[in-house]
PDB file of C-alpha atoms in Angstrom:
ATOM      1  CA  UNK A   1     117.511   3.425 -33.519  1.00 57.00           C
ATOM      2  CA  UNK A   2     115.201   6.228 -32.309  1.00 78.00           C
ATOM      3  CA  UNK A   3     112.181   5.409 -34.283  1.00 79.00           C
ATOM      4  CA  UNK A   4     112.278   1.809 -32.754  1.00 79.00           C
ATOM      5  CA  UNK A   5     112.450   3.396 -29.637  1.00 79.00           C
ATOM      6  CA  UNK A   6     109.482   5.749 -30.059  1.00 83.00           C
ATOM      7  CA  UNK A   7     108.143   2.435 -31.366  1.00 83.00           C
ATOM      8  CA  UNK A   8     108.766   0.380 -28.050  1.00 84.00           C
ATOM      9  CA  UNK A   9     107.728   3.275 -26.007  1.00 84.00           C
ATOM     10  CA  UNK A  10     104.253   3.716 -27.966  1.00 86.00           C
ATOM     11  CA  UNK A  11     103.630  -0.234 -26.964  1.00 88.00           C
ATOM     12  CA  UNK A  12     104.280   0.488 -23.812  1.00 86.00           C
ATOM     13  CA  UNK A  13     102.112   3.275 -22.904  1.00 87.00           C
ATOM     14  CA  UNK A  14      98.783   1.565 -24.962  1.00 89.00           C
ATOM     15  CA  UNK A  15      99.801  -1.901 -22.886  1.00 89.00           C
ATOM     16  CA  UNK A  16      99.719   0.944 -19.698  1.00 87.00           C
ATOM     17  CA  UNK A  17      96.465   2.621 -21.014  1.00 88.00           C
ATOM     18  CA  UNK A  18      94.740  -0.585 -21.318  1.00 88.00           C
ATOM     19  CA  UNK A  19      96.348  -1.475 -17.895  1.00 88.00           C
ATOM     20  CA  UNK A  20      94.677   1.545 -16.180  1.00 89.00           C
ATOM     21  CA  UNK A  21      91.053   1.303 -18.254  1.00 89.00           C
ATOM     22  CA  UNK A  22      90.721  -2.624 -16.717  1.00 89.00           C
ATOM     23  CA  UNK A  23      91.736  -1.425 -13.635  1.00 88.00           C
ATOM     24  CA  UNK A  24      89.058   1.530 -13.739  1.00 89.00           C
ATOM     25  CA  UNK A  25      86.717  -1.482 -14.989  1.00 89.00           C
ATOM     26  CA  UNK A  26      88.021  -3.835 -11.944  1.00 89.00           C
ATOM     27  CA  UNK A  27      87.331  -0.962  -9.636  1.00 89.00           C
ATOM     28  CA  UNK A  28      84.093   0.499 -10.886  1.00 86.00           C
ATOM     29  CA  UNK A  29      83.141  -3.390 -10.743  1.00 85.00           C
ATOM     30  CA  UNK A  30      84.298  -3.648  -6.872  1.00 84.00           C
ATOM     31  CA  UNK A  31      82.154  -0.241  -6.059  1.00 82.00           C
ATOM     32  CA  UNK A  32      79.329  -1.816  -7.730  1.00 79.00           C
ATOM     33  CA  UNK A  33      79.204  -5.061  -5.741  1.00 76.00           C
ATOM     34  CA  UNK A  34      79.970  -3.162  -2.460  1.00 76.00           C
ATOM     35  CA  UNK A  35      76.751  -1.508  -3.045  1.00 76.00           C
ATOM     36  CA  UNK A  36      74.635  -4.238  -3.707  1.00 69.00           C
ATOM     37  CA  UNK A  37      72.518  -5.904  -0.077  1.00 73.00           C
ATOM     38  CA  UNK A  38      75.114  -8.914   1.266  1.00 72.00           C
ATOM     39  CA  UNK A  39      73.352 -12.442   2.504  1.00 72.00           C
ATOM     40  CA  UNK A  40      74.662 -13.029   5.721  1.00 79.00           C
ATOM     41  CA  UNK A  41      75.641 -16.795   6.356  1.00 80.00           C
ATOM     42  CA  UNK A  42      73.236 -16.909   8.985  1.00 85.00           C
ATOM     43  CA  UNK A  43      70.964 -15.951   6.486  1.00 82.00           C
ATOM     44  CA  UNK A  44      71.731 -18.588   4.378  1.00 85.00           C
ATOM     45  CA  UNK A  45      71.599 -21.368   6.907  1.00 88.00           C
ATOM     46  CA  UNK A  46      68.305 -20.177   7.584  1.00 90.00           C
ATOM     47  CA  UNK A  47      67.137 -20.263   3.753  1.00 89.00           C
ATOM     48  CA  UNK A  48      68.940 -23.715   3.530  1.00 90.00           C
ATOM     49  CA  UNK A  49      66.687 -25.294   6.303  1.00 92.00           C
ATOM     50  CA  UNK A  50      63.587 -23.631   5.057  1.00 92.00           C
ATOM     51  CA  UNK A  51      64.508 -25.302   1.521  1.00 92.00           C
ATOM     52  CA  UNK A  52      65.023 -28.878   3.528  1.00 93.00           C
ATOM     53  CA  UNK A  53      61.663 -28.581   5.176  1.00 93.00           C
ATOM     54  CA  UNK A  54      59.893 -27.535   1.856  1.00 93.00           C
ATOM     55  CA  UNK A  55      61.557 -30.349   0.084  1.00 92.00           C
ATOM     56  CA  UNK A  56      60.320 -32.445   2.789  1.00 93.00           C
ATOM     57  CA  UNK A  57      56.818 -31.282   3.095  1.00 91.00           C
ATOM     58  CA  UNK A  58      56.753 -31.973  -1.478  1.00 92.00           C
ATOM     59  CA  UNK A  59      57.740 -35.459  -0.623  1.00 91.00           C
ATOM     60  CA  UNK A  60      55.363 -36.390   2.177  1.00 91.00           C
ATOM     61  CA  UNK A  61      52.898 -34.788  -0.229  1.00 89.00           C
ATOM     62  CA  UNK A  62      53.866 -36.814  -3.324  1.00 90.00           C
ATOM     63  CA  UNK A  63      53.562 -39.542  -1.178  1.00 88.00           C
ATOM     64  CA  UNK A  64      50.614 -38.410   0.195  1.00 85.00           C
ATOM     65  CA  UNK A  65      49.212 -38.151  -4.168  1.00 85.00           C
ATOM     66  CA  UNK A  66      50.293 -41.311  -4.397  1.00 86.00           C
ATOM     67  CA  UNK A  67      48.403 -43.374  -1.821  1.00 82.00           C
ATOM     68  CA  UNK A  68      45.215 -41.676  -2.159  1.00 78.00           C
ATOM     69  CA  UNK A  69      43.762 -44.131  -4.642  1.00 79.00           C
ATOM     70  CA  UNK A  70      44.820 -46.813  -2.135  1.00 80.00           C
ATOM     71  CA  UNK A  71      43.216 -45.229   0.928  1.00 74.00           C
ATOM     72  CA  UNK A  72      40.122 -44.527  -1.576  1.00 79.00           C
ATOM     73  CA  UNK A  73      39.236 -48.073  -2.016  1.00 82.00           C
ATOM     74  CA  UNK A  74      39.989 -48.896   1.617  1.00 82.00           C
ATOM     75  CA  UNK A  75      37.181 -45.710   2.376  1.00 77.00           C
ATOM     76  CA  UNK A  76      35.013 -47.431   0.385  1.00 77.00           C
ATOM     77  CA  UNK A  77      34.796 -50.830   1.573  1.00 79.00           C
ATOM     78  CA  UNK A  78      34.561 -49.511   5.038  1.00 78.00           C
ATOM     79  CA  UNK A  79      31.723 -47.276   3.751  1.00 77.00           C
ATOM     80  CA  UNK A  80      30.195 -49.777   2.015  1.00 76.00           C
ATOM     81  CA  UNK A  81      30.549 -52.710   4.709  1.00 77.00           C
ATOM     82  CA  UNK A  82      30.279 -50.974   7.855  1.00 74.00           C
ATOM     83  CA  UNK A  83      27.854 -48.416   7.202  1.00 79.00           C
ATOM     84  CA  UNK A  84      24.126 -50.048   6.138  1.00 78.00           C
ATOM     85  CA  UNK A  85      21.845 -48.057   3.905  1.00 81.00           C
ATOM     86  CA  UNK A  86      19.778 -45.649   5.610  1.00 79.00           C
ATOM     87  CA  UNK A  87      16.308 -47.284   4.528  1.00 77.00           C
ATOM     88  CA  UNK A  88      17.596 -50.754   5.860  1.00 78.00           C
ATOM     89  CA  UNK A  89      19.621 -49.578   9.233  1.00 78.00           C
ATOM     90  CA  UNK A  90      17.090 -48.909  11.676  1.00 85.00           C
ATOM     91  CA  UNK A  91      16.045 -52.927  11.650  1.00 86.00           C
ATOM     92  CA  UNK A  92      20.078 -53.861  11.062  1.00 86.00           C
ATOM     93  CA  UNK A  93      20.459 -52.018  14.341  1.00 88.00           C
ATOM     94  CA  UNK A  94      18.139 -53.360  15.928  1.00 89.00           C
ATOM     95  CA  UNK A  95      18.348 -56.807  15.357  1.00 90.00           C
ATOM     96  CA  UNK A  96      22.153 -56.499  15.896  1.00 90.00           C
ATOM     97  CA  UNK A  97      21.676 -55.038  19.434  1.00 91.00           C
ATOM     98  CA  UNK A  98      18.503 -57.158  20.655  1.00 91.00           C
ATOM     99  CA  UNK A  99      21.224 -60.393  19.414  1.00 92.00           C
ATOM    100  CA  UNK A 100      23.808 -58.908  21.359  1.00 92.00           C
ATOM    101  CA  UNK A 101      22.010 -58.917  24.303  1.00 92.00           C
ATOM    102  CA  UNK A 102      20.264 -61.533  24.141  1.00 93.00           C
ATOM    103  CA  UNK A 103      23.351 -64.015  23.927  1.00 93.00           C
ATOM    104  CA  UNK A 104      24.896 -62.541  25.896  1.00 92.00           C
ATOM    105  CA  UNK A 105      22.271 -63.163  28.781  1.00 91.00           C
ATOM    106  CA  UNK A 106      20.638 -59.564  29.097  1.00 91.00           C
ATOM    107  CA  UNK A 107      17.160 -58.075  28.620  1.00 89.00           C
ATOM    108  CA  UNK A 108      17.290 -55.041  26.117  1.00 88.00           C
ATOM    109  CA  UNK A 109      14.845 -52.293  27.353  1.00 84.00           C
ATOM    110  CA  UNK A 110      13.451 -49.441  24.174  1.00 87.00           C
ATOM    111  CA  UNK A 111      16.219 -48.811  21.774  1.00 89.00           C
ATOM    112  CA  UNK A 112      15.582 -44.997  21.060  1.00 92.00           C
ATOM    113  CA  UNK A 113      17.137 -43.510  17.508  1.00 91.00           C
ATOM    114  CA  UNK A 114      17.808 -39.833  16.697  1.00 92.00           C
ATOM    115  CA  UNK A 115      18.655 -39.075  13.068  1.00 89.00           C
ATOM    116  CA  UNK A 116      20.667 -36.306  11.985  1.00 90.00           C
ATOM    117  CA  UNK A 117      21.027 -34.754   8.136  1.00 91.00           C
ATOM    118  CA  UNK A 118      23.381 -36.274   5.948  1.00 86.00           C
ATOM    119  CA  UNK A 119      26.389 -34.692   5.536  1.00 86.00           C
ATOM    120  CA  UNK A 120      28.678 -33.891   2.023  1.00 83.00           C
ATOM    121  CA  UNK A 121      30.134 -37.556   2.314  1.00 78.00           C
ATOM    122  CA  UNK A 122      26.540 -39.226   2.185  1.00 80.00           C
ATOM    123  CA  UNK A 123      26.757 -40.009   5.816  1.00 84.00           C
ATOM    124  CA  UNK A 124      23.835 -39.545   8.304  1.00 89.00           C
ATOM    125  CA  UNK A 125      24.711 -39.528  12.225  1.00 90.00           C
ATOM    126  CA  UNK A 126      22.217 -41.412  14.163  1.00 91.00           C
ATOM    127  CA  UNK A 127      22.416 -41.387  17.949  1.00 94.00           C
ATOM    128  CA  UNK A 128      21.100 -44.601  20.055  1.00 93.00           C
ATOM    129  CA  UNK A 129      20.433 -44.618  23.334  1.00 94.00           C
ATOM    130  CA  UNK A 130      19.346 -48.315  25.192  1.00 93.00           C
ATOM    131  CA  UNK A 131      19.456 -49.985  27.990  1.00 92.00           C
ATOM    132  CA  UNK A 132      20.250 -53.893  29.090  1.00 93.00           C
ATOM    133  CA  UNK A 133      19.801 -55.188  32.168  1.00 92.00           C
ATOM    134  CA  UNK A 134      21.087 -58.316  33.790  1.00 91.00           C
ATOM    135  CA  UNK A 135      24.559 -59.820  36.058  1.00 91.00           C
ATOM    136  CA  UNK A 136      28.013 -57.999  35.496  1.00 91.00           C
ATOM    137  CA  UNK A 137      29.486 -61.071  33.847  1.00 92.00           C
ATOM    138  CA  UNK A 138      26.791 -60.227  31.179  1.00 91.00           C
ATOM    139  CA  UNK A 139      27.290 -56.771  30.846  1.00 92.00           C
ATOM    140  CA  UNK A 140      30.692 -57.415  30.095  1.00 93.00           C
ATOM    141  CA  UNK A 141      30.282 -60.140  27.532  1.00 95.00           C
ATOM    142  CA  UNK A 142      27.728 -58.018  25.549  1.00 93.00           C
ATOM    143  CA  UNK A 143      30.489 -54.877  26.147  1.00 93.00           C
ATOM    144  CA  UNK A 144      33.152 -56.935  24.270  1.00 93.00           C
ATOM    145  CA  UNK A 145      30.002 -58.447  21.570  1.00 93.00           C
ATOM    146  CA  UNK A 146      29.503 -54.212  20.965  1.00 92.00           C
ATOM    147  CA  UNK A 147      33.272 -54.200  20.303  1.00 92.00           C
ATOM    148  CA  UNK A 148      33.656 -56.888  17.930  1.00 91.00           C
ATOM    149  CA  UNK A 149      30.338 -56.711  16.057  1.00 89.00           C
ATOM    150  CA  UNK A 150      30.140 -56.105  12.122  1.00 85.00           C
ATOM    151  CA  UNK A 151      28.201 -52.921  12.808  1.00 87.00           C
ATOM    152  CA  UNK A 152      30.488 -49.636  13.238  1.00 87.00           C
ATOM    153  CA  UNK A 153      28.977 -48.171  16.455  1.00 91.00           C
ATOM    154  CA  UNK A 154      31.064 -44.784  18.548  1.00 92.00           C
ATOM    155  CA  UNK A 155      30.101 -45.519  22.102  1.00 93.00           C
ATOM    156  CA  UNK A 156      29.561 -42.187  23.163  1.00 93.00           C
ATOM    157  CA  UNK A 157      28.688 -42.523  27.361  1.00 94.00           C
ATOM    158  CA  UNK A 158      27.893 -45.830  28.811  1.00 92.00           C
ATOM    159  CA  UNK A 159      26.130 -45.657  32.813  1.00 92.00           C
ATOM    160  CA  UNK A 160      26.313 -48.519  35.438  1.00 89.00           C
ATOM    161  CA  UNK A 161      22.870 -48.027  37.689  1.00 87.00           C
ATOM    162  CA  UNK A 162      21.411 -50.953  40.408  1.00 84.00           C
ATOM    163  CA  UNK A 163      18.240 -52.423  38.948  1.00 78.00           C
ATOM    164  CA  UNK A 164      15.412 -54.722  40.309  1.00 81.00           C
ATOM    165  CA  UNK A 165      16.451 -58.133  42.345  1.00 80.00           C
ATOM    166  CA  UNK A 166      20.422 -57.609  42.589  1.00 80.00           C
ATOM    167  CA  UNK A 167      20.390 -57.135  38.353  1.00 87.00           C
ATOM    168  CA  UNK A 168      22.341 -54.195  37.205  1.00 90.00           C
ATOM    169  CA  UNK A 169      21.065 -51.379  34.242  1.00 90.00           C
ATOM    170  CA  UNK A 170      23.822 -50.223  31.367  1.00 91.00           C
ATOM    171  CA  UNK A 171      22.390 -47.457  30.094  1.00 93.00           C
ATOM    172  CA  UNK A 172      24.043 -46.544  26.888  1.00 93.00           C
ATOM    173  CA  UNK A 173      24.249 -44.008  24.602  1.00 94.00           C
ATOM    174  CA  UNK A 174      25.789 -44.804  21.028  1.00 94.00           C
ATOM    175  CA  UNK A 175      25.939 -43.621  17.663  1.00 94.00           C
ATOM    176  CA  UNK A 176      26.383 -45.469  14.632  1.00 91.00           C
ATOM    177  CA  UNK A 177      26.411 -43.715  10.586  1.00 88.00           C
ATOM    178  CA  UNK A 178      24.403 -45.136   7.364  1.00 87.00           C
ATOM    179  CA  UNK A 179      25.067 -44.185   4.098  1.00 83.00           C
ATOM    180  CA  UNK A 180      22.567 -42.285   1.888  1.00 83.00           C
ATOM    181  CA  UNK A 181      24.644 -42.634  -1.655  1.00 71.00           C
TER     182      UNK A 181
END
């Protein structure tokens, strides 16, 4: 009976040793992860709404990718209907504003031009300065003609003066683009 005792007693101190070497492993393990840095929830919140936004920000941006062939062609026709070619313009413009004023009751004094260089896009900035004359129901009719016409025109500063025999003066200083491409 004594050898199956040192027998049982031999399985039980390996079964112990290998006890005590995982919990040296389990412990060593524990040291290890106290020493690493810790992520403090607020932390983590933080990181969590900076991942939201970025997610965000990719999708408005894949959107974004997505529509830009879209707002391409709609670029274009604009450029190509509202913006006359710059060897054309000058008597487009004119012609536009002189019939502008002229049904709409009002004498059109010098239309002036000032051309700037054309920019990356092809466009070229050309200030206009004018002046009608005639009653204020006039002045506002050709106001509202300016609005609605074909031609794209950025009404920069408009001035109300007192002209000859009760007639008012708009002076008017505009600026319209023409495309050089």
């Amino acid at each position: 009976m004594r050898p199956a005792l040192q027998h049982r007693n031999s399985i039980v101190r390996w079964i112990l040793g290998v006890l005590l070497a995982l919990d040296l492993i389990v412990i060593g393990l524990n040291w290890k992860l106290s020493q690493s840095p810790h992520v403090q929830p607020v932390d983590i919140n933080r990181l969590s709404m900076l991942e939201k936004s970025y997610r965000a920000d990719t999708s408005r941006l894949e959107r974004f990718r997505s529509d830009l062939p879209g707002d391409e062609k709609q670029w274009d026709d604009f450029f190509n209907t509202h913006f006359h070619p710059s060897g054309e313009g000058y008597s487009a413009i004119s012609e536009d504003l002189g019939g502008l004023s002229q049904t709409s009751g009002l004498q059109t004094d010098t239309i002036m031009f000032r051309q700037h260089p054309p920019d990356a896009r092809g466009l070229m900035e050309l200030e206009i300065g004018t002046a009608v004359e005639g009653d204020y129901d006039s002045l506002i009719k050709f106001l509202d003609k300016l609005e609605h016409s074909d031609n794209f025109y950025v009404l920069d500063s408009l001035s109300l003066a007192s002209a000859n025999a009760g007639k008012l003066r708009l002076n008017l200083a505009l600026r319209t683009y023409f495309r050089t491409i």
